[in-house]
mmCIF file of C-alpha atoms in Angstrom:
data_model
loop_
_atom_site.group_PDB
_atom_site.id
_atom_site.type_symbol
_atom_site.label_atom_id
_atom_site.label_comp_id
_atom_site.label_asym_id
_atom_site.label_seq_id
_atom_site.Cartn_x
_atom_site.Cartn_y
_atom_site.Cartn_z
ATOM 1 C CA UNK A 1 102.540 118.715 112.791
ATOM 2 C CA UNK A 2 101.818 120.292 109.894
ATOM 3 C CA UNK A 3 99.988 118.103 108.377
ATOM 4 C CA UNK A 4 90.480 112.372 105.184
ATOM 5 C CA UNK A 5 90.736 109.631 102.425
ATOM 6 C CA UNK A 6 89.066 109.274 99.458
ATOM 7 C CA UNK A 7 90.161 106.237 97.573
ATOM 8 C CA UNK A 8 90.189 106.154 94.286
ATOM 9 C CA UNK A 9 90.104 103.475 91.839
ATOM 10 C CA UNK A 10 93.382 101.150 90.310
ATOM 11 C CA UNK A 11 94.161 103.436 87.040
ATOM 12 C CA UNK A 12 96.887 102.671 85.201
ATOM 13 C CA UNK A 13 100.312 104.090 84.766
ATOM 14 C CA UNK A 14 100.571 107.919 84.079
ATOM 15 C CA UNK A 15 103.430 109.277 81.685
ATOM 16 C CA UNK A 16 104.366 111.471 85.212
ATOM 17 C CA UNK A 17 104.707 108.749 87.635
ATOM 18 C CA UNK A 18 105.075 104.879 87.832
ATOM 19 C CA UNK A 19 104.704 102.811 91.253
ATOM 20 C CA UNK A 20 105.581 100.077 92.699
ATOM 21 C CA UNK A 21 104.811 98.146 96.044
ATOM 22 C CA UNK A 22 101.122 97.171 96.516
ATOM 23 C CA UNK A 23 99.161 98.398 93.941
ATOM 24 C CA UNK A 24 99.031 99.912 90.302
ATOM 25 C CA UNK A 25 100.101 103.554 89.129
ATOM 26 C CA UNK A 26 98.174 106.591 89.479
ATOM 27 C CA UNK A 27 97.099 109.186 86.826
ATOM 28 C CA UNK A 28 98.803 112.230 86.975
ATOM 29 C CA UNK A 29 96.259 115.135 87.415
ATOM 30 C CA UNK A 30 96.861 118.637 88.232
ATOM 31 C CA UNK A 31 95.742 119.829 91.741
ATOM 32 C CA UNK A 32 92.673 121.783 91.122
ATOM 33 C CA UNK A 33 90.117 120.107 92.814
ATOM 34 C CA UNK A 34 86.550 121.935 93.541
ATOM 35 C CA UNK A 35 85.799 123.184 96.679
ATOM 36 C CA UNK A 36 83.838 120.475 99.075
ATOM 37 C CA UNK A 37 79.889 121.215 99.394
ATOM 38 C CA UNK A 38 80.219 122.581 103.421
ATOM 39 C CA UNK A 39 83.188 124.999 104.784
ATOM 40 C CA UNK A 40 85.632 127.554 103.331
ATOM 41 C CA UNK A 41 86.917 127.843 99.919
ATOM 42 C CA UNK A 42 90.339 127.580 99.200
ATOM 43 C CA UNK A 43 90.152 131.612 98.961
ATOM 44 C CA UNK A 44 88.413 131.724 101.992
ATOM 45 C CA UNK A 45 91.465 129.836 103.663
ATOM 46 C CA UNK A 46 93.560 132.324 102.339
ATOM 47 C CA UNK A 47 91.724 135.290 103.373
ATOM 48 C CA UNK A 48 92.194 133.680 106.919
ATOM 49 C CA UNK A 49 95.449 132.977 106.577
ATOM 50 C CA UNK A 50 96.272 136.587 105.272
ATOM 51 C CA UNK A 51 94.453 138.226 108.074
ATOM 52 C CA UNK A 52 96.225 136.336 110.765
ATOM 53 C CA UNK A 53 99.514 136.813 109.699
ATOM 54 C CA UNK A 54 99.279 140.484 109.508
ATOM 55 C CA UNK A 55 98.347 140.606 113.081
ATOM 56 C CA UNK A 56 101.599 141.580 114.297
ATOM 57 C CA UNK A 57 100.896 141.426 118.076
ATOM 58 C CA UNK A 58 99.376 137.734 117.338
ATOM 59 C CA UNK A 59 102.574 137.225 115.535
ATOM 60 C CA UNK A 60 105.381 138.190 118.290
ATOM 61 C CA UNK A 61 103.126 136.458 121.025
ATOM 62 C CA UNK A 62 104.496 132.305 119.603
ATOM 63 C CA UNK A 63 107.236 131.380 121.570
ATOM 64 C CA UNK A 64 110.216 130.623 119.143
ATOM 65 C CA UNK A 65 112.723 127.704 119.790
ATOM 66 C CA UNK A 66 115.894 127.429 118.504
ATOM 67 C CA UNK A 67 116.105 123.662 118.267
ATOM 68 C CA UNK A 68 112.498 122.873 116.741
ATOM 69 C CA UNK A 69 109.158 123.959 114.755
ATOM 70 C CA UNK A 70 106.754 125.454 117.865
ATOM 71 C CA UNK A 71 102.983 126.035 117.172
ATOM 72 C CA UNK A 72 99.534 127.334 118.623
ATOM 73 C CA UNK A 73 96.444 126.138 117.256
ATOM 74 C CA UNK A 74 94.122 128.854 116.297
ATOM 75 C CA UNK A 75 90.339 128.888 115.298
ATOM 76 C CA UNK A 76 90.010 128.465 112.233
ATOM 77 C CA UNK A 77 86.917 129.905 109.971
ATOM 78 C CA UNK A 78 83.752 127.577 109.945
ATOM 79 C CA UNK A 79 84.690 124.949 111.846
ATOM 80 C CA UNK A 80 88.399 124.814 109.883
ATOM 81 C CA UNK A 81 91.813 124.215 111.191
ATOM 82 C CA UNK A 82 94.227 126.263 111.864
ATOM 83 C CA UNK A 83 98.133 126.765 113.142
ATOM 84 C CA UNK A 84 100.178 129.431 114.003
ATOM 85 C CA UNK A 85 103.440 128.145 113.271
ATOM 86 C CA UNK A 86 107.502 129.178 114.144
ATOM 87 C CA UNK A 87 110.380 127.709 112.116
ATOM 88 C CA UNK A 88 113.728 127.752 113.290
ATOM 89 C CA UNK A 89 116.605 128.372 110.976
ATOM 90 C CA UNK A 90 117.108 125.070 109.025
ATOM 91 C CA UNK A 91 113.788 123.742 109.806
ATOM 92 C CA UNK A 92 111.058 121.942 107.421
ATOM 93 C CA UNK A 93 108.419 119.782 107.095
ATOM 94 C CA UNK A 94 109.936 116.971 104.849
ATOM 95 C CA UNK A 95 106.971 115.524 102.387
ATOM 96 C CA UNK A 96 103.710 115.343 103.215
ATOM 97 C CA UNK A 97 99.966 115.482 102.133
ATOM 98 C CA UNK A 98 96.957 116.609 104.685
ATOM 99 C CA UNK A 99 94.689 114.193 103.323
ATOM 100 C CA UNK A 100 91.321 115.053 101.760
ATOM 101 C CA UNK A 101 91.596 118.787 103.455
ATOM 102 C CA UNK A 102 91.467 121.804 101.582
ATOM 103 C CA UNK A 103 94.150 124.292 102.714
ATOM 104 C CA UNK A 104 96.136 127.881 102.564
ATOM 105 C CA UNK A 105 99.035 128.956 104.375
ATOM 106 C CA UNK A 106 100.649 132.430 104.649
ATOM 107 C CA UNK A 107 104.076 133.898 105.714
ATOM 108 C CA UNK A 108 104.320 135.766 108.427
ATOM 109 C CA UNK A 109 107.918 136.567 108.876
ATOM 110 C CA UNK A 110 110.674 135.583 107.377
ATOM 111 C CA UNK A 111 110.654 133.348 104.215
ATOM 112 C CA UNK A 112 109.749 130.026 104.074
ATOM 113 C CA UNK A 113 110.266 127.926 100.490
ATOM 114 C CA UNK A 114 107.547 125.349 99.172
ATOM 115 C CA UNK A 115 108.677 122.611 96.715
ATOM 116 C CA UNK A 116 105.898 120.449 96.100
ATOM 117 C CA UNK A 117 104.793 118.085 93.228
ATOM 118 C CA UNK A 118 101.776 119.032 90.090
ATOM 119 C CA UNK A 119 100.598 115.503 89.668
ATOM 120 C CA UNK A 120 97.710 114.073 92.024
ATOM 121 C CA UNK A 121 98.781 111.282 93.650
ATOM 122 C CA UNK A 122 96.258 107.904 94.831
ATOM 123 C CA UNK A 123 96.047 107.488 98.581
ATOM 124 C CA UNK A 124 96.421 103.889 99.149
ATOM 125 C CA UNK A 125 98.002 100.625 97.302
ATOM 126 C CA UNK A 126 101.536 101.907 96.902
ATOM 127 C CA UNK A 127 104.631 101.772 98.449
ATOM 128 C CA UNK A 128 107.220 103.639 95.853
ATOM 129 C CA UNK A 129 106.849 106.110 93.206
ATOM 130 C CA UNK A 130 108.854 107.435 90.662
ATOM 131 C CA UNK A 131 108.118 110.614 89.311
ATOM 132 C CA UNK A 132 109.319 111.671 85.849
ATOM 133 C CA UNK A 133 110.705 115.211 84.926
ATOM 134 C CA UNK A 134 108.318 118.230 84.885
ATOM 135 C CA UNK A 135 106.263 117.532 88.137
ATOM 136 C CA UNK A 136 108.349 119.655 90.549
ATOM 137 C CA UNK A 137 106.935 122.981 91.386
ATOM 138 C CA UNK A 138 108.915 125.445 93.946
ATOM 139 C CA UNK A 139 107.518 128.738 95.547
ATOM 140 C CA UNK A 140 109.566 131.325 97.561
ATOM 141 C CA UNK A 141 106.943 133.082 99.867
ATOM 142 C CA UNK A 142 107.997 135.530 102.029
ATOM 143 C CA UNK A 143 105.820 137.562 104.996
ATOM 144 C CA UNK A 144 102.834 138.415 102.913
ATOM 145 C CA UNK A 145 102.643 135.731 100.492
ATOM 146 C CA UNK A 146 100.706 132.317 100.627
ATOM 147 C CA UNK A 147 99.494 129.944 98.709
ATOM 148 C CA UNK A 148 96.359 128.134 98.870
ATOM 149 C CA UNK A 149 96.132 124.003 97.953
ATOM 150 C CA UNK A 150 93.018 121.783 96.648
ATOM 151 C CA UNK A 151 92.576 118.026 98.492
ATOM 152 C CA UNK A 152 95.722 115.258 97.234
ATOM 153 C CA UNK A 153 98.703 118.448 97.384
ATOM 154 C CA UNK A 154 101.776 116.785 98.455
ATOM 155 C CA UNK A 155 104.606 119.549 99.386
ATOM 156 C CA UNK A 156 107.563 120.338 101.748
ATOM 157 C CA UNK A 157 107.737 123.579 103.685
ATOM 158 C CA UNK A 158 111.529 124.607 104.589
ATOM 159 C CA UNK A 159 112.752 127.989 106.641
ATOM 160 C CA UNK A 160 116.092 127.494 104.457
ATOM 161 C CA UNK A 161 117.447 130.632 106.274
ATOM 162 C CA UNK A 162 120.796 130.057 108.346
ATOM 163 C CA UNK A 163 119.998 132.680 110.987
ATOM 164 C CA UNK A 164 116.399 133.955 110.919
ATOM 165 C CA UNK A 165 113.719 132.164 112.385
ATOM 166 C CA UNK A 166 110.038 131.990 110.020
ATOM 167 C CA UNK A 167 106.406 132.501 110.652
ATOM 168 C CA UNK A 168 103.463 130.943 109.571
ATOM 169 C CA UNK A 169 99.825 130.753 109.255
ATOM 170 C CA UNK A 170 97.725 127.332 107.872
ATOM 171 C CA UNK A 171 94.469 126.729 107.822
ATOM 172 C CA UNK A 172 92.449 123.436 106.681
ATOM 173 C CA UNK A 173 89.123 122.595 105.901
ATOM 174 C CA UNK A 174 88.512 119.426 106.971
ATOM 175 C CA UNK A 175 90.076 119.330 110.010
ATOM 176 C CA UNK A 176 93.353 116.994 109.191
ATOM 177 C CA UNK A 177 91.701 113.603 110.285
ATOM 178 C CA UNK A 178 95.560 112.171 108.988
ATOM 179 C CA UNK A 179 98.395 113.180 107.004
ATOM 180 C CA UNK A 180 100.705 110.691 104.746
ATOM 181 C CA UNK A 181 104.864 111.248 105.121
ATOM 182 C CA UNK A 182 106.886 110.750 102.212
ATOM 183 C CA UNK A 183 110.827 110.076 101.613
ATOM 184 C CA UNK A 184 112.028 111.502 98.507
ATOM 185 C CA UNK A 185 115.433 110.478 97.057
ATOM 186 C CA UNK A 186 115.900 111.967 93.537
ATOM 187 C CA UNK A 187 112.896 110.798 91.270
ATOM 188 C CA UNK A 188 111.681 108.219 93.891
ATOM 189 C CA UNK A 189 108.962 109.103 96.546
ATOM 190 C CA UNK A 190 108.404 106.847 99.283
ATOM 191 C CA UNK A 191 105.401 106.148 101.306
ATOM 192 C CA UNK A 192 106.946 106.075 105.114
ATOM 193 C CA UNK A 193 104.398 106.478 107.465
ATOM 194 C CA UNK A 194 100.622 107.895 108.139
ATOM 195 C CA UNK A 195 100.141 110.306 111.208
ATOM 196 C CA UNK A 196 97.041 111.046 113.332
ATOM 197 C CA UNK A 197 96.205 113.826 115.163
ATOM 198 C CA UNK A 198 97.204 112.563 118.297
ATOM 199 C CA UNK A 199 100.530 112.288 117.089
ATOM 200 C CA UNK A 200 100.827 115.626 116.509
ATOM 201 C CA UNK A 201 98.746 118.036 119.025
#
């Protein structure tokens, strides 16, 4: 699952990342973009996402599998998106983006480990990236922590856990209209494929 374009225009190479494939680099920007004019705030999405995951009932009632991620799909605040989501020992999301949504996620149970990248990244004309030193960011959130995430955050969630299964709560403001899936081999991200809610619900 778990993860609305804006495109913006050819910029030239940043010191954090070079490309190659169909189009020029990007400029590396931190991800603190402003909250769009209608919906929640990023803190808003977190307040959700915090209030959901403390409903322990809630909680114990998503069936967990051993062999694969299981969700529900919640209501989110103000016409927002959201998941309640179980990850099995082992289990992650590999790299992705959510598009142009906002976003916040909270653990429930368990622990759950973010690594995810500080540079902003364009959303079309490019193939392969290589990212220089420095852009790597990691997070170890467990039940009661979150994060929340401005548009352009590219990340991968993992339950690294050998034996205890996670749980998670995400919201996203828009509603995720697509997400991008990345490879990642050392320095070198990979564009591999765009997904659309269909694929996913």
């Amino acid at each position: 699952m778990s993860a609305s374009p804006v495109l913006p225009p050819a910029l030239p190479t940043s010191p954090a990342v070079s490309a190659s494939g169909a189009g020029p680099g990007p400029t590396a920007a931190p991800d603190t973009d402003s909250t769009p004019a209608a919906g929640p705030s990023q803190a808003e999405l977190l307040d959700f996402v915090r209030r959901v995951a403390a409903d322990v009932e809630l909680v114990a009632s998503l069936p967990l599998d051993p062999e694969g991620r299981t969700w529900v799909r919640l209501a989110g605040p103000a016409g927002s998106e959201a998941w309640l989501i179980g990850w099995p020992p082992g289990t992650g999301t590999g790299w992705h983006d959510h598009g142009e949504s906002l976003g916040a996620f909270m653990t429930a149970s368990g622990e759950l480990r973010e690594n995810s990248l500080s540079v902003r990244l364009p959303t079309d004309g490019w193939k392969t990236l290589e990212l220089n030193d420095g852009v790597d960011r990691e997070h170890r959130l467990t039940a009661g922590r979150g994060r929340a995430f401005g548009r352009h955050h590219v990340h991968e969630v993992l339950n690294e856990s050998p034996e205890q299964h996670a749980v998670s709560v995400h919201a996203y403001h828009p509603p995720l209209p697509l997400m991008r899936r990345y490879s990642r081999t050392g320095p070198t991200l990979r564009l591999e494929q765009v997904e659309r809610p269909a694929d996913w619900q």
